[in-house]
PDB file of C-alpha atoms in Angstrom:
ATOM      1  CA  UNK A  15    -127.942  40.575 -17.101  1.00 47.00           C
ATOM      2  CA  UNK A  16    -125.149  38.916 -19.104  1.00 47.00           C
ATOM      3  CA  UNK A  17    -122.028  41.048 -20.301  1.00 46.00           C
ATOM      4  CA  UNK A  18    -120.439  40.228 -23.541  1.00 50.00           C
ATOM      5  CA  UNK A  19    -116.913  39.407 -22.958  1.00 46.00           C
ATOM      6  CA  UNK A  20    -115.473  40.424 -25.984  1.00 48.00           C
ATOM      7  CA  UNK A  21    -117.504  44.096 -26.266  1.00 48.00           C
ATOM      8  CA  UNK A  22    -114.869  46.532 -25.337  1.00 49.00           C
ATOM      9  CA  UNK A  23    -115.200  47.896 -22.165  1.00 48.00           C
ATOM     10  CA  UNK A  24    -115.544  52.142 -21.290  1.00 48.00           C
ATOM     11  CA  UNK A  25    -116.201  54.228 -18.592  1.00 47.00           C
ATOM     12  CA  UNK A  26    -115.598  53.988 -14.923  1.00 45.00           C
ATOM     13  CA  UNK A  27    -115.131  49.729 -15.166  1.00 44.00           C
ATOM     14  CA  UNK A  28    -112.299  50.481 -18.282  1.00 43.00           C
ATOM     15  CA  UNK A  29    -110.578  52.145 -15.531  1.00 40.00           C
ATOM     16  CA  UNK A  30    -111.262  50.133 -12.884  1.00 44.00           C
ATOM     17  CA  UNK A  31    -110.011  47.285 -14.959  1.00 42.00           C
ATOM     18  CA  UNK A  32    -106.849  48.383 -16.217  1.00 44.00           C
ATOM     19  CA  UNK A  33    -106.024  49.668 -12.612  1.00 42.00           C
ATOM     20  CA  UNK A  34    -106.721  46.154 -11.416  1.00 47.00           C
ATOM     21  CA  UNK A  35    -104.290  44.516 -14.324  1.00 48.00           C
ATOM     22  CA  UNK A  36    -101.853  46.775 -13.480  1.00 48.00           C
ATOM     23  CA  UNK A  37    -102.281  46.404  -9.774  1.00 48.00           C
ATOM     24  CA  UNK A  38    -101.593  42.473 -10.729  1.00 47.00           C
ATOM     25  CA  UNK A  39     -99.061  42.966 -12.735  1.00 48.00           C
ATOM     26  CA  UNK A  40     -96.762  45.032 -10.139  1.00 48.00           C
ATOM     27  CA  UNK A  41     -98.175  43.134  -7.558  1.00 51.00           C
ATOM     28  CA  UNK A  42     -94.221  41.285  -5.847  1.00 60.00           C
ATOM     29  CA  UNK A  43     -93.871  39.103  -2.875  1.00 69.00           C
ATOM     30  CA  UNK A  44     -90.685  40.368  -0.560  1.00 70.00           C
ATOM     31  CA  UNK A  45     -88.118  37.595  -1.318  1.00 75.00           C
ATOM     32  CA  UNK A  46     -88.751  38.312  -5.746  1.00 70.00           C
ATOM     33  CA  UNK A  47     -87.478  42.036  -4.198  1.00 67.00           C
ATOM     34  CA  UNK A  48     -84.773  40.675  -2.678  1.00 73.00           C
ATOM     35  CA  UNK A  49     -83.648  38.742  -5.448  1.00 73.00           C
ATOM     36  CA  UNK A  50     -84.545  41.641  -7.549  1.00 68.00           C
ATOM     37  CA  UNK A  51     -82.227  44.090  -5.672  1.00 71.00           C
ATOM     38  CA  UNK A  52     -79.858  41.560  -4.797  1.00 74.00           C
ATOM     39  CA  UNK A  53     -79.156  40.018  -7.881  1.00 77.00           C
ATOM     40  CA  UNK A  54     -78.451  43.879  -9.874  1.00 72.00           C
ATOM     41  CA  UNK A  55     -75.820  44.630  -7.164  1.00 72.00           C
ATOM     42  CA  UNK A  56     -74.102  41.450  -7.402  1.00 80.00           C
ATOM     43  CA  UNK A  57     -74.376  41.917 -11.120  1.00 81.00           C
ATOM     44  CA  UNK A  58     -72.609  45.805 -10.648  1.00 79.00           C
ATOM     45  CA  UNK A  59     -69.958  44.270  -8.095  1.00 82.00           C
ATOM     46  CA  UNK A  60     -68.197  41.893 -10.810  1.00 88.00           C
ATOM     47  CA  UNK A  61     -68.267  44.631 -13.057  1.00 87.00           C
ATOM     48  CA  UNK A  62     -66.948  46.683 -10.818  1.00 88.00           C
ATOM     49  CA  UNK A  63     -64.206  43.650  -9.931  1.00 90.00           C
ATOM     50  CA  UNK A  64     -63.466  43.074 -13.449  1.00 92.00           C
ATOM     51  CA  UNK A  65     -63.106  47.377 -14.444  1.00 92.00           C
ATOM     52  CA  UNK A  66     -61.174  48.638 -11.666  1.00 93.00           C
ATOM     53  CA  UNK A  67     -57.831  49.160 -12.429  1.00 94.00           C
ATOM     54  CA  UNK A  68     -59.638  51.417 -15.546  1.00 93.00           C
ATOM     55  CA  UNK A  69     -61.077  53.413 -12.510  1.00 93.00           C
ATOM     56  CA  UNK A  70     -57.975  53.934 -10.477  1.00 93.00           C
ATOM     57  CA  UNK A  71     -56.053  55.348 -13.736  1.00 93.00           C
ATOM     58  CA  UNK A  72     -59.385  57.373 -14.587  1.00 92.00           C
ATOM     59  CA  UNK A  73     -59.191  58.951 -11.035  1.00 91.00           C
ATOM     60  CA  UNK A  74     -55.505  59.354 -11.680  1.00 90.00           C
ATOM     61  CA  UNK A  75     -56.152  60.855 -14.862  1.00 88.00           C
ATOM     62  CA  UNK A  76     -58.825  63.216 -14.036  1.00 86.00           C
ATOM     63  CA  UNK A  77     -56.600  65.152 -11.348  1.00 84.00           C
ATOM     64  CA  UNK A  78     -53.651  65.537 -13.631  1.00 78.00           C
ATOM     65  CA  UNK A  79     -52.643  69.732 -13.127  1.00 65.00           C
ATOM     66  CA  UNK A  80     -54.026  70.012  -9.889  1.00 59.00           C
ATOM     67  CA  UNK A  81     -51.422  71.538  -7.441  1.00 51.00           C
ATOM     68  CA  UNK A  82     -49.064  70.460  -9.933  1.00 50.00           C
ATOM     69  CA  UNK A  83     -47.257  71.698 -14.022  1.00 50.00           C
ATOM     70  CA  UNK A  84     -46.152  69.126 -16.297  1.00 50.00           C
ATOM     71  CA  UNK A  85     -47.458  67.678 -19.390  1.00 58.00           C
ATOM     72  CA  UNK A  86     -50.389  65.138 -19.250  1.00 65.00           C
ATOM     73  CA  UNK A  87     -50.046  61.846 -19.240  1.00 74.00           C
ATOM     74  CA  UNK A  88     -51.926  59.310 -21.595  1.00 82.00           C
ATOM     75  CA  UNK A  89     -53.583  56.359 -19.940  1.00 86.00           C
ATOM     76  CA  UNK A  90     -50.588  53.824 -21.472  1.00 89.00           C
ATOM     77  CA  UNK A  91     -48.075  56.067 -19.837  1.00 90.00           C
ATOM     78  CA  UNK A  92     -49.685  56.759 -16.384  1.00 89.00           C
ATOM     79  CA  UNK A  93     -50.154  53.420 -16.632  1.00 92.00           C
ATOM     80  CA  UNK A  94     -46.857  51.981 -16.964  1.00 92.00           C
ATOM     81  CA  UNK A  95     -45.822  54.507 -13.768  1.00 90.00           C
ATOM     82  CA  UNK A  96     -48.077  53.041 -11.645  1.00 90.00           C
ATOM     83  CA  UNK A  97     -46.520  49.473 -12.232  1.00 91.00           C
ATOM     84  CA  UNK A  98     -43.245  50.332 -12.102  1.00 91.00           C
ATOM     85  CA  UNK A  99     -43.355  53.129  -8.768  1.00 90.00           C
ATOM     86  CA  UNK A 100     -46.355  51.460  -6.922  1.00 89.00           C
ATOM     87  CA  UNK A 101     -47.083  47.828  -8.420  1.00 90.00           C
ATOM     88  CA  UNK A 102     -50.039  46.024  -9.608  1.00 90.00           C
ATOM     89  CA  UNK A 103     -51.754  45.472  -6.310  1.00 89.00           C
ATOM     90  CA  UNK A 104     -52.185  49.651  -6.670  1.00 90.00           C
ATOM     91  CA  UNK A 105     -54.247  49.379  -9.827  1.00 91.00           C
ATOM     92  CA  UNK A 106     -56.531  47.718  -6.877  1.00 91.00           C
ATOM     93  CA  UNK A 107     -56.247  50.479  -4.632  1.00 91.00           C
ATOM     94  CA  UNK A 108     -60.045  51.270  -3.150  1.00 91.00           C
ATOM     95  CA  UNK A 109     -61.700  47.978  -4.383  1.00 92.00           C
ATOM     96  CA  UNK A 110     -63.303  47.465  -0.672  1.00 91.00           C
ATOM     97  CA  UNK A 111     -65.422  50.559  -0.586  1.00 92.00           C
ATOM     98  CA  UNK A 112     -66.187  50.099  -4.534  1.00 92.00           C
ATOM     99  CA  UNK A 113     -67.168  46.319  -3.835  1.00 91.00           C
ATOM    100  CA  UNK A 114     -69.345  47.507  -1.013  1.00 91.00           C
ATOM    101  CA  UNK A 115     -70.398  50.752  -3.146  1.00 89.00           C
ATOM    102  CA  UNK A 116     -71.645  49.155  -6.334  1.00 86.00           C
ATOM    103  CA  UNK A 117     -73.591  46.033  -3.873  1.00 85.00           C
ATOM    104  CA  UNK A 118     -75.642  49.026  -2.260  1.00 86.00           C
ATOM    105  CA  UNK A 119     -75.382  51.716  -5.759  1.00 82.00           C
ATOM    106  CA  UNK A 120     -76.127  48.593  -7.959  1.00 76.00           C
ATOM    107  CA  UNK A 121     -78.857  47.046  -6.181  1.00 76.00           C
ATOM    108  CA  UNK A 122     -80.482  50.639  -5.114  1.00 81.00           C
ATOM    109  CA  UNK A 123     -79.790  52.028  -8.485  1.00 75.00           C
ATOM    110  CA  UNK A 124     -81.122  49.154 -10.682  1.00 72.00           C
ATOM    111  CA  UNK A 125     -83.647  48.239  -8.249  1.00 73.00           C
ATOM    112  CA  UNK A 126     -86.025  51.107  -8.038  1.00 80.00           C
ATOM    113  CA  UNK A 127     -85.662  51.564 -11.891  1.00 77.00           C
ATOM    114  CA  UNK A 128     -88.377  49.154 -12.863  1.00 77.00           C
ATOM    115  CA  UNK A 129     -90.566  50.443 -10.175  1.00 81.00           C
ATOM    116  CA  UNK A 130     -89.928  53.941 -10.542  1.00 80.00           C
ATOM    117  CA  UNK A 131     -91.150  52.237 -14.362  1.00 79.00           C
ATOM    118  CA  UNK A 132     -94.143  50.825 -13.036  1.00 81.00           C
ATOM    119  CA  UNK A 133     -95.233  54.162 -11.419  1.00 81.00           C
ATOM    120  CA  UNK A 134     -94.987  56.517 -13.888  1.00 77.00           C
ATOM    121  CA  UNK A 135     -96.909  53.724 -15.916  1.00 77.00           C
ATOM    122  CA  UNK A 136     -99.362  53.531 -13.293  1.00 80.00           C
ATOM    123  CA  UNK A 137     -99.435  57.572 -12.954  1.00 77.00           C
ATOM    124  CA  UNK A 138     -99.539  58.341 -16.828  1.00 74.00           C
ATOM    125  CA  UNK A 139    -100.123  55.620 -18.473  1.00 74.00           C
ATOM    126  CA  UNK A 140     -97.472  55.175 -20.555  1.00 69.00           C
ATOM    127  CA  UNK A 141     -93.748  53.584 -20.593  1.00 66.00           C
ATOM    128  CA  UNK A 142     -92.276  56.240 -23.001  1.00 73.00           C
ATOM    129  CA  UNK A 143     -88.749  57.932 -23.736  1.00 73.00           C
ATOM    130  CA  UNK A 144     -89.225  60.111 -21.084  1.00 78.00           C
ATOM    131  CA  UNK A 145     -90.545  57.987 -18.500  1.00 78.00           C
ATOM    132  CA  UNK A 146     -88.009  56.018 -18.960  1.00 75.00           C
ATOM    133  CA  UNK A 147     -85.191  58.535 -18.893  1.00 78.00           C
ATOM    134  CA  UNK A 148     -87.405  60.331 -15.488  1.00 81.00           C
ATOM    135  CA  UNK A 149     -86.914  56.921 -13.903  1.00 81.00           C
ATOM    136  CA  UNK A 150     -83.723  56.263 -14.299  1.00 77.00           C
ATOM    137  CA  UNK A 151     -82.775  59.836 -12.864  1.00 82.00           C
ATOM    138  CA  UNK A 152     -84.525  59.103  -9.863  1.00 85.00           C
ATOM    139  CA  UNK A 153     -82.812  56.212  -9.305  1.00 83.00           C
ATOM    140  CA  UNK A 154     -79.710  56.968 -10.018  1.00 82.00           C
ATOM    141  CA  UNK A 155     -80.051  60.231  -8.216  1.00 88.00           C
ATOM    142  CA  UNK A 156     -81.232  58.701  -4.789  1.00 88.00           C
ATOM    143  CA  UNK A 157     -78.984  55.399  -4.630  1.00 88.00           C
ATOM    144  CA  UNK A 158     -76.046  58.138  -5.224  1.00 90.00           C
ATOM    145  CA  UNK A 159     -77.506  60.175  -2.350  1.00 91.00           C
ATOM    146  CA  UNK A 160     -77.560  56.892  -0.359  1.00 91.00           C
ATOM    147  CA  UNK A 161     -74.228  55.511  -1.215  1.00 92.00           C
ATOM    148  CA  UNK A 162     -71.466  58.718  -1.290  1.00 93.00           C
ATOM    149  CA  UNK A 163     -69.615  58.505   1.999  1.00 93.00           C
ATOM    150  CA  UNK A 164     -68.362  54.862  -0.262  1.00 93.00           C
ATOM    151  CA  UNK A 165     -67.256  56.776  -3.539  1.00 92.00           C
ATOM    152  CA  UNK A 166     -65.435  59.169  -1.378  1.00 92.00           C
ATOM    153  CA  UNK A 167     -63.820  57.100   0.138  1.00 92.00           C
ATOM    154  CA  UNK A 168     -63.123  55.050  -2.870  1.00 93.00           C
ATOM    155  CA  UNK A 169     -60.893  57.446  -4.773  1.00 92.00           C
ATOM    156  CA  UNK A 170     -59.585  58.999  -2.033  1.00 90.00           C
ATOM    157  CA  UNK A 171     -58.101  55.954  -1.566  1.00 91.00           C
ATOM    158  CA  UNK A 172     -57.460  55.331  -4.902  1.00 90.00           C
ATOM    159  CA  UNK A 173     -55.232  58.331  -5.717  1.00 86.00           C
ATOM    160  CA  UNK A 174     -53.154  57.848  -2.246  1.00 78.00           C
ATOM    161  CA  UNK A 175     -51.119  54.692  -2.489  1.00 72.00           C
ATOM    162  CA  UNK A 176     -49.710  55.133   0.905  1.00 69.00           C
ATOM    163  CA  UNK A 177     -53.285  54.551   2.940  1.00 62.00           C
ATOM    164  CA  UNK A 178     -53.879  50.818   0.921  1.00 59.00           C
ATOM    165  CA  UNK A 179     -51.321  49.415   4.451  1.00 60.00           C
ATOM    166  CA  UNK A 180     -54.238  51.327   6.612  1.00 70.00           C
ATOM    167  CA  UNK A 181     -57.388  50.494   4.425  1.00 77.00           C
ATOM    168  CA  UNK A 182     -60.877  51.771   4.277  1.00 81.00           C
ATOM    169  CA  UNK A 183     -61.757  51.595   8.091  1.00 86.00           C
ATOM    170  CA  UNK A 184     -58.725  53.803   9.104  1.00 86.00           C
ATOM    171  CA  UNK A 185     -59.504  56.213   6.351  1.00 85.00           C
ATOM    172  CA  UNK A 186     -62.888  57.020   7.187  1.00 88.00           C
ATOM    173  CA  UNK A 187     -61.832  57.633  11.116  1.00 89.00           C
ATOM    174  CA  UNK A 188     -59.113  59.951   9.818  1.00 88.00           C
ATOM    175  CA  UNK A 189     -61.511  61.455   7.475  1.00 87.00           C
ATOM    176  CA  UNK A 190     -64.249  62.268  10.312  1.00 90.00           C
ATOM    177  CA  UNK A 191     -61.547  62.990  12.569  1.00 91.00           C
ATOM    178  CA  UNK A 192     -59.717  65.756  10.298  1.00 88.00           C
ATOM    179  CA  UNK A 193     -62.564  67.013   7.679  1.00 87.00           C
ATOM    180  CA  UNK A 194     -65.998  66.423   9.663  1.00 88.00           C
ATOM    181  CA  UNK A 195     -69.111  64.102   8.621  1.00 90.00           C
ATOM    182  CA  UNK A 196     -69.862  66.370   5.940  1.00 89.00           C
ATOM    183  CA  UNK A 197     -66.638  64.725   4.924  1.00 88.00           C
ATOM    184  CA  UNK A 198     -68.323  62.171   3.638  1.00 91.00           C
ATOM    185  CA  UNK A 199     -70.418  63.516   1.348  1.00 91.00           C
ATOM    186  CA  UNK A 200     -68.167  65.668  -0.207  1.00 90.00           C
ATOM    187  CA  UNK A 201     -69.300  66.183  -4.124  1.00 90.00           C
ATOM    188  CA  UNK A 202     -72.817  64.518  -3.422  1.00 92.00           C
ATOM    189  CA  UNK A 203     -74.260  67.362  -5.996  1.00 91.00           C
ATOM    190  CA  UNK A 204     -72.114  66.680  -8.689  1.00 92.00           C
ATOM    191  CA  UNK A 205     -72.469  63.080  -8.021  1.00 91.00           C
ATOM    192  CA  UNK A 206     -76.132  62.979  -7.978  1.00 91.00           C
ATOM    193  CA  UNK A 207     -75.813  64.726 -11.017  1.00 91.00           C
ATOM    194  CA  UNK A 208     -73.606  62.670 -12.592  1.00 90.00           C
ATOM    195  CA  UNK A 209     -75.576  59.661 -11.850  1.00 84.00           C
ATOM    196  CA  UNK A 210     -79.146  60.743 -12.646  1.00 83.00           C
ATOM    197  CA  UNK A 211     -77.707  61.577 -16.360  1.00 84.00           C
ATOM    198  CA  UNK A 212     -75.787  58.459 -16.296  1.00 82.00           C
ATOM    199  CA  UNK A 213     -78.325  56.158 -15.050  1.00 73.00           C
ATOM    200  CA  UNK A 214     -81.255  57.443 -17.358  1.00 74.00           C
ATOM    201  CA  UNK A 215     -79.268  57.997 -20.373  1.00 78.00           C
ATOM    202  CA  UNK A 216     -77.293  54.124 -19.817  1.00 78.00           C
ATOM    203  CA  UNK A 217     -81.145  52.377 -18.946  1.00 72.00           C
ATOM    204  CA  UNK A 218     -83.134  54.112 -21.252  1.00 75.00           C
ATOM    205  CA  UNK A 219     -80.617  54.206 -23.889  1.00 84.00           C
ATOM    206  CA  UNK A 220     -80.883  50.673 -23.326  1.00 86.00           C
ATOM    207  CA  UNK A 221     -84.353  49.993 -23.453  1.00 82.00           C
ATOM    208  CA  UNK A 222     -84.687  51.794 -26.763  1.00 85.00           C
ATOM    209  CA  UNK A 223     -81.158  50.462 -27.983  1.00 88.00           C
ATOM    210  CA  UNK A 224     -82.703  46.916 -27.851  1.00 89.00           C
ATOM    211  CA  UNK A 225     -86.127  47.962 -28.734  1.00 87.00           C
ATOM    212  CA  UNK A 226     -84.699  49.074 -32.410  1.00 90.00           C
ATOM    213  CA  UNK A 227     -83.044  45.716 -32.282  1.00 89.00           C
ATOM    214  CA  UNK A 228     -85.397  44.002 -32.314  1.00 90.00           C
ATOM    215  CA  UNK A 229     -87.658  45.512 -34.716  1.00 87.00           C
ATOM    216  CA  UNK A 230     -85.293  46.459 -37.723  1.00 88.00           C
ATOM    217  CA  UNK A 231     -82.363  43.606 -37.188  1.00 87.00           C
ATOM    218  CA  UNK A 232     -82.376  39.855 -36.966  1.00 86.00           C
ATOM    219  CA  UNK A 233     -81.534  39.648 -33.086  1.00 84.00           C
ATOM    220  CA  UNK A 234     -84.072  38.394 -30.749  1.00 82.00           C
ATOM    221  CA  UNK A 235     -84.303  38.079 -26.928  1.00 85.00           C
ATOM    222  CA  UNK A 236     -80.521  36.520 -25.612  1.00 84.00           C
ATOM    223  CA  UNK A 237     -76.699  37.078 -25.345  1.00 85.00           C
ATOM    224  CA  UNK A 238     -76.222  38.811 -28.894  1.00 88.00           C
ATOM    225  CA  UNK A 239     -78.268  41.975 -28.351  1.00 88.00           C
ATOM    226  CA  UNK A 240     -78.049  42.529 -24.854  1.00 87.00           C
ATOM    227  CA  UNK A 241     -74.281  42.777 -25.634  1.00 88.00           C
ATOM    228  CA  UNK A 242     -74.556  45.031 -27.879  1.00 90.00           C
ATOM    229  CA  UNK A 243     -77.297  46.999 -26.784  1.00 89.00           C
ATOM    230  CA  UNK A 244     -75.303  47.392 -23.311  1.00 87.00           C
ATOM    231  CA  UNK A 245     -71.974  48.942 -25.712  1.00 90.00           C
ATOM    232  CA  UNK A 246     -74.127  51.352 -27.022  1.00 91.00           C
ATOM    233  CA  UNK A 247     -75.459  52.293 -24.434  1.00 90.00           C
ATOM    234  CA  UNK A 248     -72.335  52.595 -21.786  1.00 88.00           C
ATOM    235  CA  UNK A 249     -70.946  54.409 -24.485  1.00 90.00           C
ATOM    236  CA  UNK A 250     -73.376  57.175 -24.702  1.00 89.00           C
ATOM    237  CA  UNK A 251     -73.792  57.220 -20.768  1.00 88.00           C
ATOM    238  CA  UNK A 252     -69.787  57.599 -20.571  1.00 89.00           C
ATOM    239  CA  UNK A 253     -70.090  60.519 -22.993  1.00 89.00           C
ATOM    240  CA  UNK A 254     -72.840  62.518 -21.503  1.00 88.00           C
ATOM    241  CA  UNK A 255     -71.412  62.139 -18.427  1.00 90.00           C
ATOM    242  CA  UNK A 256     -67.687  62.553 -18.466  1.00 90.00           C
ATOM    243  CA  UNK A 257     -67.628  66.049 -17.153  1.00 90.00           C
ATOM    244  CA  UNK A 258     -69.826  65.835 -14.823  1.00 92.00           C
ATOM    245  CA  UNK A 259     -67.624  63.577 -13.386  1.00 92.00           C
ATOM    246  CA  UNK A 260     -64.347  64.983 -13.619  1.00 90.00           C
ATOM    247  CA  UNK A 261     -65.825  68.156 -11.425  1.00 91.00           C
ATOM    248  CA  UNK A 262     -67.224  64.968  -9.128  1.00 92.00           C
ATOM    249  CA  UNK A 263     -63.434  63.253  -8.788  1.00 90.00           C
ATOM    250  CA  UNK A 264     -61.983  66.974  -8.262  1.00 89.00           C
ATOM    251  CA  UNK A 265     -65.031  67.809  -4.976  1.00 90.00           C
ATOM    252  CA  UNK A 266     -64.045  64.563  -3.222  1.00 90.00           C
ATOM    253  CA  UNK A 267     -60.908  65.435  -3.725  1.00 86.00           C
ATOM    254  CA  UNK A 268     -60.208  68.708  -2.172  1.00 80.00           C
ATOM    255  CA  UNK A 269     -57.221  67.871   0.051  1.00 68.00           C
ATOM    256  CA  UNK A 270     -55.227  66.633  -2.521  1.00 54.00           C
ATOM    257  CA  UNK A 271     -56.274  70.181  -4.432  1.00 53.00           C
ATOM    258  CA  UNK A 272     -55.581  72.471  -1.452  1.00 54.00           C
ATOM    259  CA  UNK A 273     -52.264  73.847  -4.015  1.00 52.00           C
ATOM    260  CA  UNK A 274     -54.561  75.216  -5.754  1.00 51.00           C
ATOM    261  CA  UNK A 275     -57.565  76.738  -3.164  1.00 56.00           C
ATOM    262  CA  UNK A 276     -60.658  75.260  -2.489  1.00 75.00           C
ATOM    263  CA  UNK A 277     -63.477  74.770  -4.804  1.00 80.00           C
ATOM    264  CA  UNK A 278     -66.236  75.991  -3.561  1.00 82.00           C
ATOM    265  CA  UNK A 279     -68.903  74.144  -5.412  1.00 84.00           C
ATOM    266  CA  UNK A 280     -69.977  72.485  -8.469  1.00 86.00           C
ATOM    267  CA  UNK A 281     -70.392  75.422 -11.027  1.00 87.00           C
ATOM    268  CA  UNK A 282     -66.757  76.936  -9.420  1.00 86.00           C
ATOM    269  CA  UNK A 283     -64.658  73.917  -9.684  1.00 86.00           C
ATOM    270  CA  UNK A 284     -65.823  72.991 -13.438  1.00 86.00           C
ATOM    271  CA  UNK A 285     -65.493  77.117 -13.927  1.00 84.00           C
ATOM    272  CA  UNK A 286     -61.273  76.353 -12.787  1.00 81.00           C
ATOM    273  CA  UNK A 287     -60.648  73.443 -14.642  1.00 81.00           C
ATOM    274  CA  UNK A 288     -62.285  75.625 -17.774  1.00 80.00           C
ATOM    275  CA  UNK A 289     -59.599  78.537 -16.768  1.00 77.00           C
ATOM    276  CA  UNK A 290     -56.475  75.612 -16.295  1.00 71.00           C
ATOM    277  CA  UNK A 291     -57.582  74.317 -19.666  1.00 68.00           C
ATOM    278  CA  UNK A 292     -57.510  77.875 -21.449  1.00 65.00           C
ATOM    279  CA  UNK A 293     -53.476  78.135 -19.456  1.00 59.00           C
ATOM    280  CA  UNK A 294     -52.618  75.869 -21.161  1.00 57.00           C
ATOM    281  CA  UNK A 295     -54.163  75.577 -24.548  1.00 57.00           C
ATOM    282  CA  UNK A 296     -54.268  79.161 -25.503  1.00 55.00           C
ATOM    283  CA  UNK A 297     -52.480  81.175 -22.307  1.00 54.00           C
ATOM    284  CA  UNK A 298     -54.625  83.129 -19.874  1.00 53.00           C
ATOM    285  CA  UNK A 299     -57.088  85.155 -21.794  1.00 49.00           C
ATOM    286  CA  UNK A 300     -60.475  84.439 -19.088  1.00 49.00           C
ATOM    287  CA  UNK A 301     -60.898  87.366 -16.693  1.00 52.00           C
ATOM    288  CA  UNK A 302     -60.108  86.311 -12.992  1.00 52.00           C
ATOM    289  CA  UNK A 303     -57.582  83.072 -14.281  1.00 52.00           C
ATOM    290  CA  UNK A 304     -55.103  83.040 -10.920  1.00 51.00           C
ATOM    291  CA  UNK A 305     -52.884  80.684 -12.517  1.00 49.00           C
ATOM    292  CA  UNK A 306     -50.224  81.520 -15.385  1.00 51.00           C
ATOM    293  CA  UNK A 307     -48.431  79.821 -17.895  1.00 48.00           C
ATOM    294  CA  UNK A 308     -44.976  78.695 -17.312  1.00 49.00           C
ATOM    295  CA  UNK A 309     -42.705  80.952 -19.774  1.00 48.00           C
ATOM    296  CA  UNK A 310     -41.328  78.771 -22.111  1.00 45.00           C
ATOM    297  CA  UNK A 311     -37.339  77.960 -22.437  1.00 42.00           C
ATOM    298  CA  UNK A 312     -35.155  78.362 -24.979  1.00 37.00           C
TER     299      UNK A 312
END
């Protein structure tokens, strides 16, 4: 019995053919997996090395008003203060754990995104925007949970210039001996939430931005298309995750925040930040506020 190849397939035969085609598209080799994870990690590591001074400034800005009083510094003024008091090398504090994290986190996050998207396509038969968001959230949260110790070491070194002589290994030993091994996973909850939101918004926005640009503009696959799509994705993800990133940094640097007490969890940390912002801008008006606006001098 002959089968017309041009006739549409239906029923179990169509399902079997569809599954077979997906399995064929998803089949890969160990060398392909290593290449995919390796290139992802290398790309993130290069970006980290270039932007690390900005990350140091970000952490310092996020820790302003922790246990101290005074006017908020802008990024420009803080940059000049670091150069004057600590020297240019301080802008690269925590670079070693940052690069280590980038290779591991970047490889895991970007490496898990495509397989997760393919798995959703195989299970649900769709790769729409919701599938991309779910795949990105899963990849980002998983990668963050595994690499959280390197993130804790990074922010500790970035915040304390006196540690630059001892290095990340000595800081990790000191951290474990004084605060316990659980300290390496401080802030892992907000960090996972941030990574899920970051990866979901970044990767999904990148895919959708590229699709829209190809459809509605003369841009074609190439450098300019990737550059614009990346800029849109980076801007959106930063705006979305900035509040959670603040909470994550405060929790990881609890030792630096003892003067104002310990944070019980991410929600308590966010509440305390809002309380203090209330004091600075409006005075103490929320219930339970332990801060007091300093008296004005005549």
